[in-house]
Amino acid sequence: MRTCFIAITIFLLCLLPRTSQAAGYLSTASQFLLPQNAARAALRMPPLVWDSNLARYAQWYANQRRYDCDLRHSNGPYGENIFWGSGRGWSPAQAVTAWVSERKWYNYWSNSCAGDQECGHYTQIVWRKTRRVGCARVNCFGGKGVFMTCNYDPPGNFIGERPY
Protein backbone atom coordinates (compact mmCIF):
# COMPACT_ATOMS: atom_id res chain seq x y z
CA MET A 1 0.00 0.00 0.00
CA ARG A 2 2.83 2.40 0.90
CA THR A 3 4.52 1.88 -2.49
CA CYS A 4 1.24 2.50 -4.32
CA PHE A 5 0.69 5.76 -2.39
CA ILE A 6 4.21 6.93 -3.18
CA ALA A 7 3.83 6.09 -6.88
CA ILE A 8 0.55 8.00 -7.04
CA THR A 9 2.07 10.97 -5.21
CA ILE A 10 5.01 11.16 -7.61
CA PHE A 11 2.68 10.76 -10.62
CA LEU A 12 0.49 13.61 -9.42
CA LEU A 13 3.49 15.82 -8.71
CA CYS A 14 4.70 15.25 -12.27
CA LEU A 15 1.35 16.39 -13.64
CA LEU A 16 0.65 19.25 -11.26
CA PRO A 17 3.41 21.72 -12.19
CA ARG A 18 2.54 21.51 -15.90
CA THR A 19 0.01 24.36 -15.56
CA SER A 20 0.92 27.82 -14.34
CA GLN A 21 -2.05 27.83 -11.94
CA ALA A 22 -1.01 24.51 -10.41
CA ALA A 23 2.65 25.55 -10.16
CA GLY A 24 1.56 28.42 -7.94
CA TYR A 25 0.30 25.94 -5.37
CA LEU A 26 3.67 24.30 -4.88
CA SER A 27 6.88 26.24 -4.45
CA THR A 28 9.87 25.18 -6.50
CA ALA A 29 11.42 23.86 -3.30
CA SER A 30 8.36 21.66 -2.64
CA GLN A 31 8.35 20.40 -6.22
CA PHE A 32 11.91 19.15 -5.72
CA LEU A 33 11.51 18.08 -2.10
CA LEU A 34 8.22 16.16 -1.98
CA PRO A 35 9.09 13.35 -4.42
CA GLN A 36 12.54 12.92 -2.86
CA ASN A 37 10.99 12.60 0.57
CA ALA A 38 8.42 10.16 -0.80
CA ALA A 39 11.30 7.93 -1.95
CA ARG A 40 12.90 8.22 1.49
CA ALA A 41 9.60 7.51 3.25
CA ALA A 42 9.30 4.26 1.28
CA LEU A 43 12.45 3.14 3.14
CA ARG A 44 11.31 4.66 6.46
CA MET A 45 14.11 7.23 6.23
CA PRO A 46 13.84 10.70 7.77
CA PRO A 47 12.85 13.42 5.30
CA LEU A 48 15.32 15.80 3.74
CA VAL A 49 15.08 19.45 4.77
CA TRP A 50 15.36 22.30 2.28
CA ASP A 51 18.55 24.29 2.83
CA SER A 52 18.76 27.79 1.36
CA ASN A 53 22.59 27.72 1.28
CA LEU A 54 22.54 24.54 -0.79
CA ALA A 55 19.84 26.07 -3.02
CA ARG A 56 22.05 29.14 -3.58
CA TYR A 57 24.97 26.89 -4.50
CA ALA A 58 22.72 24.90 -6.87
CA GLN A 59 21.47 28.12 -8.46
CA TRP A 60 25.01 29.44 -8.84
CA TYR A 61 26.02 26.27 -10.66
CA ALA A 62 22.83 26.01 -12.74
CA ASN A 63 23.41 29.58 -13.93
CA GLN A 64 26.82 28.50 -15.26
CA ARG A 65 25.24 25.60 -17.15
CA ARG A 66 22.53 27.80 -18.68
CA TYR A 67 24.95 28.74 -21.49
CA ASP A 68 25.56 25.17 -22.68
CA CYS A 69 23.15 22.91 -20.74
CA ASP A 70 26.04 20.45 -20.44
CA LEU A 71 25.53 17.50 -18.09
CA ARG A 72 28.67 18.19 -16.09
CA HIS A 73 28.95 17.99 -12.31
CA SER A 74 30.15 21.01 -10.35
CA ASN A 75 32.73 18.91 -8.45
CA GLY A 76 31.85 20.92 -5.35
CA PRO A 77 31.82 19.84 -1.71
CA TYR A 78 28.27 18.40 -1.82
CA GLY A 79 26.54 15.37 -3.19
CA GLU A 80 24.94 16.29 -6.49
CA ASN A 81 22.31 15.09 -8.93
CA ILE A 82 21.99 16.76 -12.34
CA PHE A 83 19.31 16.54 -15.02
CA TRP A 84 18.90 17.77 -18.59
CA GLY A 85 15.79 17.68 -20.74
CA SER A 86 15.20 19.07 -24.22
CA GLY A 87 12.55 21.75 -24.62
CA ARG A 88 11.25 23.95 -21.82
CA GLY A 89 8.45 22.00 -20.16
CA TRP A 90 10.38 19.97 -17.59
CA SER A 91 9.28 20.27 -13.96
CA PRO A 92 11.39 19.64 -10.85
CA ALA A 93 9.20 16.65 -9.99
CA GLN A 94 9.94 15.11 -13.38
CA ALA A 95 13.69 15.41 -12.81
CA VAL A 96 13.39 13.82 -9.37
CA THR A 97 11.17 11.07 -10.79
CA ALA A 98 13.89 10.28 -13.34
CA TRP A 99 16.46 10.00 -10.54
CA VAL A 100 14.21 7.93 -8.30
CA SER A 101 13.35 5.60 -11.19
CA GLU A 102 16.93 4.30 -10.97
CA ARG A 103 15.79 2.38 -7.89
CA LYS A 104 14.98 -0.57 -10.15
CA TRP A 105 18.69 -0.87 -11.03
CA TYR A 106 20.02 -0.79 -7.44
CA ASN A 107 20.76 -4.12 -5.74
CA TYR A 108 21.09 -3.64 -2.00
CA TRP A 109 22.73 -7.03 -1.38
CA SER A 110 25.57 -6.45 -3.82
CA ASN A 111 25.47 -2.67 -3.19
CA SER A 112 25.77 -2.07 -6.91
CA CYS A 113 23.85 -1.09 -10.02
CA ALA A 114 22.66 -3.76 -12.42
CA GLY A 115 24.80 -4.21 -15.52
CA ASP A 116 25.74 -0.94 -17.16
CA GLN A 117 22.85 0.95 -15.56
CA GLU A 118 23.04 4.05 -13.37
CA CYS A 119 21.60 4.15 -9.88
CA GLY A 120 23.76 6.75 -8.11
CA HIS A 121 21.14 9.48 -8.38
CA TYR A 122 18.72 7.26 -6.49
CA THR A 123 21.25 6.24 -3.84
CA GLN A 124 22.18 9.88 -3.22
CA ILE A 125 18.52 10.74 -2.60
CA VAL A 126 18.10 7.91 -0.09
CA TRP A 127 21.57 8.16 1.51
CA ARG A 128 20.93 7.65 5.22
CA LYS A 129 23.34 10.31 6.49
CA THR A 130 22.14 13.02 4.09
CA ARG A 131 19.89 15.55 5.86
CA ARG A 132 19.71 18.69 3.69
CA VAL A 133 19.05 19.45 0.04
CA GLY A 134 18.89 22.53 -2.17
CA CYS A 135 18.05 22.56 -5.87
CA ALA A 136 17.72 24.83 -8.88
CA ARG A 137 16.22 24.82 -12.38
CA VAL A 138 17.19 26.97 -15.39
CA ASN A 139 16.09 27.25 -19.00
CA CYS A 140 19.23 27.14 -21.10
CA PHE A 141 19.95 29.82 -23.66
CA GLY A 142 19.32 29.20 -27.33
CA GLY A 143 16.61 26.63 -26.72
CA LYS A 144 19.14 24.07 -25.50
CA GLY A 145 16.75 22.67 -22.90
CA VAL A 146 16.34 22.68 -19.14
CA PHE A 147 19.11 22.02 -16.62
CA MET A 148 18.35 21.08 -13.01
CA THR A 149 20.59 20.25 -10.12
CA CYS A 150 20.18 19.24 -6.48
CA ASN A 151 22.97 19.39 -3.92
CA TYR A 152 23.03 17.22 -0.79
CA ASP A 153 24.72 17.60 2.58
CA PRO A 154 26.25 15.54 3.98
CA PRO A 155 27.08 13.98 0.60
CA GLY A 156 26.59 10.29 -0.10
CA ASN A 157 27.66 7.60 -2.52
CA PHE A 158 30.87 6.58 -0.78
CA ILE A 159 32.48 3.50 -2.28
CA GLY A 160 31.99 0.44 -0.09
CA GLU A 161 29.16 2.01 1.95
CA ARG A 162 25.48 1.16 1.58
CA PRO A 163 23.04 4.06 1.27
CA TYR A 164 20.72 2.70 3.97
CSV table of C-alpha atoms in Angstrom, one decimal:
chain,number,residue,atom,x,y,z
A,1,MET,CA,0.0,0.0,0.0
A,2,ARG,CA,2.8,2.4,0.9
A,3,THR,CA,4.5,1.9,-2.5
A,4,CYS,CA,1.2,2.5,-4.3
A,5,PHE,CA,0.7,5.8,-2.4
A,6,ILE,CA,4.2,6.9,-3.2
A,7,ALA,CA,3.8,6.1,-6.9
A,8,ILE,CA,0.5,8.0,-7.0
A,9,THR,CA,2.1,11.0,-5.2
A,10,ILE,CA,5.0,11.2,-7.6
A,11,PHE,CA,2.7,10.8,-10.6
A,12,LEU,CA,0.5,13.6,-9.4
A,13,LEU,CA,3.5,15.8,-8.7
A,14,CYS,CA,4.7,15.3,-12.3
A,15,LEU,CA,1.4,16.4,-13.6
A,16,LEU,CA,0.7,19.2,-11.3
A,17,PRO,CA,3.4,21.7,-12.2
A,18,ARG,CA,2.5,21.5,-15.9
A,19,THR,CA,0.0,24.4,-15.6
A,20,SER,CA,0.9,27.8,-14.3
A,21,GLN,CA,-2.1,27.8,-11.9
A,22,ALA,CA,-1.0,24.5,-10.4
A,23,ALA,CA,2.6,25.5,-10.2
A,24,GLY,CA,1.6,28.4,-7.9
A,25,TYR,CA,0.3,25.9,-5.4
A,26,LEU,CA,3.7,24.3,-4.9
A,27,SER,CA,6.9,26.2,-4.4
A,28,THR,CA,9.9,25.2,-6.5
A,29,ALA,CA,11.4,23.9,-3.3
A,30,SER,CA,8.4,21.7,-2.6
A,31,GLN,CA,8.3,20.4,-6.2
A,32,PHE,CA,11.9,19.2,-5.7
A,33,LEU,CA,11.5,18.1,-2.1
A,34,LEU,CA,8.2,16.2,-2.0
A,35,PRO,CA,9.1,13.4,-4.4
A,36,GLN,CA,12.5,12.9,-2.9
A,37,ASN,CA,11.0,12.6,0.6
A,38,ALA,CA,8.4,10.2,-0.8
A,39,ALA,CA,11.3,7.9,-1.9
A,40,ARG,CA,12.9,8.2,1.5
A,41,ALA,CA,9.6,7.5,3.3
A,42,ALA,CA,9.3,4.3,1.3
A,43,LEU,CA,12.4,3.1,3.1
A,44,ARG,CA,11.3,4.7,6.5
A,45,MET,CA,14.1,7.2,6.2
A,46,PRO,CA,13.8,10.7,7.8
A,47,PRO,CA,12.8,13.4,5.3
A,48,LEU,CA,15.3,15.8,3.7
A,49,VAL,CA,15.1,19.4,4.8
A,50,TRP,CA,15.4,22.3,2.3
A,51,ASP,CA,18.6,24.3,2.8
A,52,SER,CA,18.8,27.8,1.4
A,53,ASN,CA,22.6,27.7,1.3
A,54,LEU,CA,22.5,24.5,-0.8
A,55,ALA,CA,19.8,26.1,-3.0
A,56,ARG,CA,22.1,29.1,-3.6
A,57,TYR,CA,25.0,26.9,-4.5
A,58,ALA,CA,22.7,24.9,-6.9
A,59,GLN,CA,21.5,28.1,-8.5
A,60,TRP,CA,25.0,29.4,-8.8
A,61,TYR,CA,26.0,26.3,-10.7
A,62,ALA,CA,22.8,26.0,-12.7
A,63,ASN,CA,23.4,29.6,-13.9
A,64,GLN,CA,26.8,28.5,-15.3
A,65,ARG,CA,25.2,25.6,-17.2
A,66,ARG,CA,22.5,27.8,-18.7
A,67,TYR,CA,25.0,28.7,-21.5
A,68,ASP,CA,25.6,25.2,-22.7
A,69,CYS,CA,23.1,22.9,-20.7
A,70,ASP,CA,26.0,20.5,-20.4
A,71,LEU,CA,25.5,17.5,-18.1
A,72,ARG,CA,28.7,18.2,-16.1
A,73,HIS,CA,29.0,18.0,-12.3
A,74,SER,CA,30.1,21.0,-10.3
A,75,ASN,CA,32.7,18.9,-8.4
A,76,GLY,CA,31.9,20.9,-5.4
A,77,PRO,CA,31.8,19.8,-1.7
A,78,TYR,CA,28.3,18.4,-1.8
A,79,GLY,CA,26.5,15.4,-3.2
A,80,GLU,CA,24.9,16.3,-6.5
A,81,ASN,CA,22.3,15.1,-8.9
A,82,ILE,CA,22.0,16.8,-12.3
A,83,PHE,CA,19.3,16.5,-15.0
A,84,TRP,CA,18.9,17.8,-18.6
A,85,GLY,CA,15.8,17.7,-20.7
A,86,SER,CA,15.2,19.1,-24.2
A,87,GLY,CA,12.6,21.7,-24.6
A,88,ARG,CA,11.3,24.0,-21.8
A,89,GLY,CA,8.5,22.0,-20.2
A,90,TRP,CA,10.4,20.0,-17.6
A,91,SER,CA,9.3,20.3,-14.0
A,92,PRO,CA,11.4,19.6,-10.9
A,93,ALA,CA,9.2,16.6,-10.0
A,94,GLN,CA,9.9,15.1,-13.4
A,95,ALA,CA,13.7,15.4,-12.8
A,96,VAL,CA,13.4,13.8,-9.4
A,97,THR,CA,11.2,11.1,-10.8
A,98,ALA,CA,13.9,10.3,-13.3
A,99,TRP,CA,16.5,10.0,-10.5
A,100,VAL,CA,14.2,7.9,-8.3
A,101,SER,CA,13.3,5.6,-11.2
A,102,GLU,CA,16.9,4.3,-11.0
A,103,ARG,CA,15.8,2.4,-7.9
A,104,LYS,CA,15.0,-0.6,-10.1
A,105,TRP,CA,18.7,-0.9,-11.0
A,106,TYR,CA,20.0,-0.8,-7.4
A,107,ASN,CA,20.8,-4.1,-5.7
A,108,TYR,CA,21.1,-3.6,-2.0
A,109,TRP,CA,22.7,-7.0,-1.4
A,110,SER,CA,25.6,-6.5,-3.8
A,111,ASN,CA,25.5,-2.7,-3.2
A,112,SER,CA,25.8,-2.1,-6.9
A,113,CYS,CA,23.9,-1.1,-10.0
A,114,ALA,CA,22.7,-3.8,-12.4
A,115,GLY,CA,24.8,-4.2,-15.5
A,116,ASP,CA,25.7,-0.9,-17.2
A,117,GLN,CA,22.9,1.0,-15.6
A,118,GLU,CA,23.0,4.0,-13.4
A,119,CYS,CA,21.6,4.2,-9.9
A,120,GLY,CA,23.8,6.7,-8.1
A,121,HIS,CA,21.1,9.5,-8.4
A,122,TYR,CA,18.7,7.3,-6.5
A,123,THR,CA,21.2,6.2,-3.8
A,124,GLN,CA,22.2,9.9,-3.2
A,125,ILE,CA,18.5,10.7,-2.6
A,126,VAL,CA,18.1,7.9,-0.1
A,127,TRP,CA,21.6,8.2,1.5
A,128,ARG,CA,20.9,7.6,5.2
A,129,LYS,CA,23.3,10.3,6.5
A,130,THR,CA,22.1,13.0,4.1
A,131,ARG,CA,19.9,15.5,5.9
A,132,ARG,CA,19.7,18.7,3.7
A,133,VAL,CA,19.1,19.4,0.0
A,134,GLY,CA,18.9,22.5,-2.2
A,135,CYS,CA,18.0,22.6,-5.9
A,136,ALA,CA,17.7,24.8,-8.9
A,137,ARG,CA,16.2,24.8,-12.4
A,138,VAL,CA,17.2,27.0,-15.4
A,139,ASN,CA,16.1,27.2,-19.0
A,140,CYS,CA,19.2,27.1,-21.1
A,141,PHE,CA,20.0,29.8,-23.7
A,142,GLY,CA,19.3,29.2,-27.3
A,143,GLY,CA,16.6,26.6,-26.7
A,144,LYS,CA,19.1,24.1,-25.5
A,145,GLY,CA,16.7,22.7,-22.9
A,146,VAL,CA,16.3,22.7,-19.1
A,147,PHE,CA,19.1,22.0,-16.6
A,148,MET,CA,18.3,21.1,-13.0
A,149,THR,CA,20.6,20.3,-10.1
A,150,CYS,CA,20.2,19.2,-6.5
A,151,ASN,CA,23.0,19.4,-3.9
A,152,TYR,CA,23.0,17.2,-0.8
A,153,ASP,CA,24.7,17.6,2.6
A,154,PRO,CA,26.3,15.5,4.0
A,155,PRO,CA,27.1,14.0,0.6
A,156,GLY,CA,26.6,10.3,-0.1
A,157,ASN,CA,27.7,7.6,-2.5
A,158,PHE,CA,30.9,6.6,-0.8
A,159,ILE,CA,32.5,3.5,-2.3
A,160,GLY,CA,32.0,0.4,-0.1
A,161,GLU,CA,29.2,2.0,1.9
A,162,ARG,CA,25.5,1.2,1.6
A,163,PRO,CA,23.0,4.1,1.3
A,164,TYR,CA,20.7,2.7,4.0
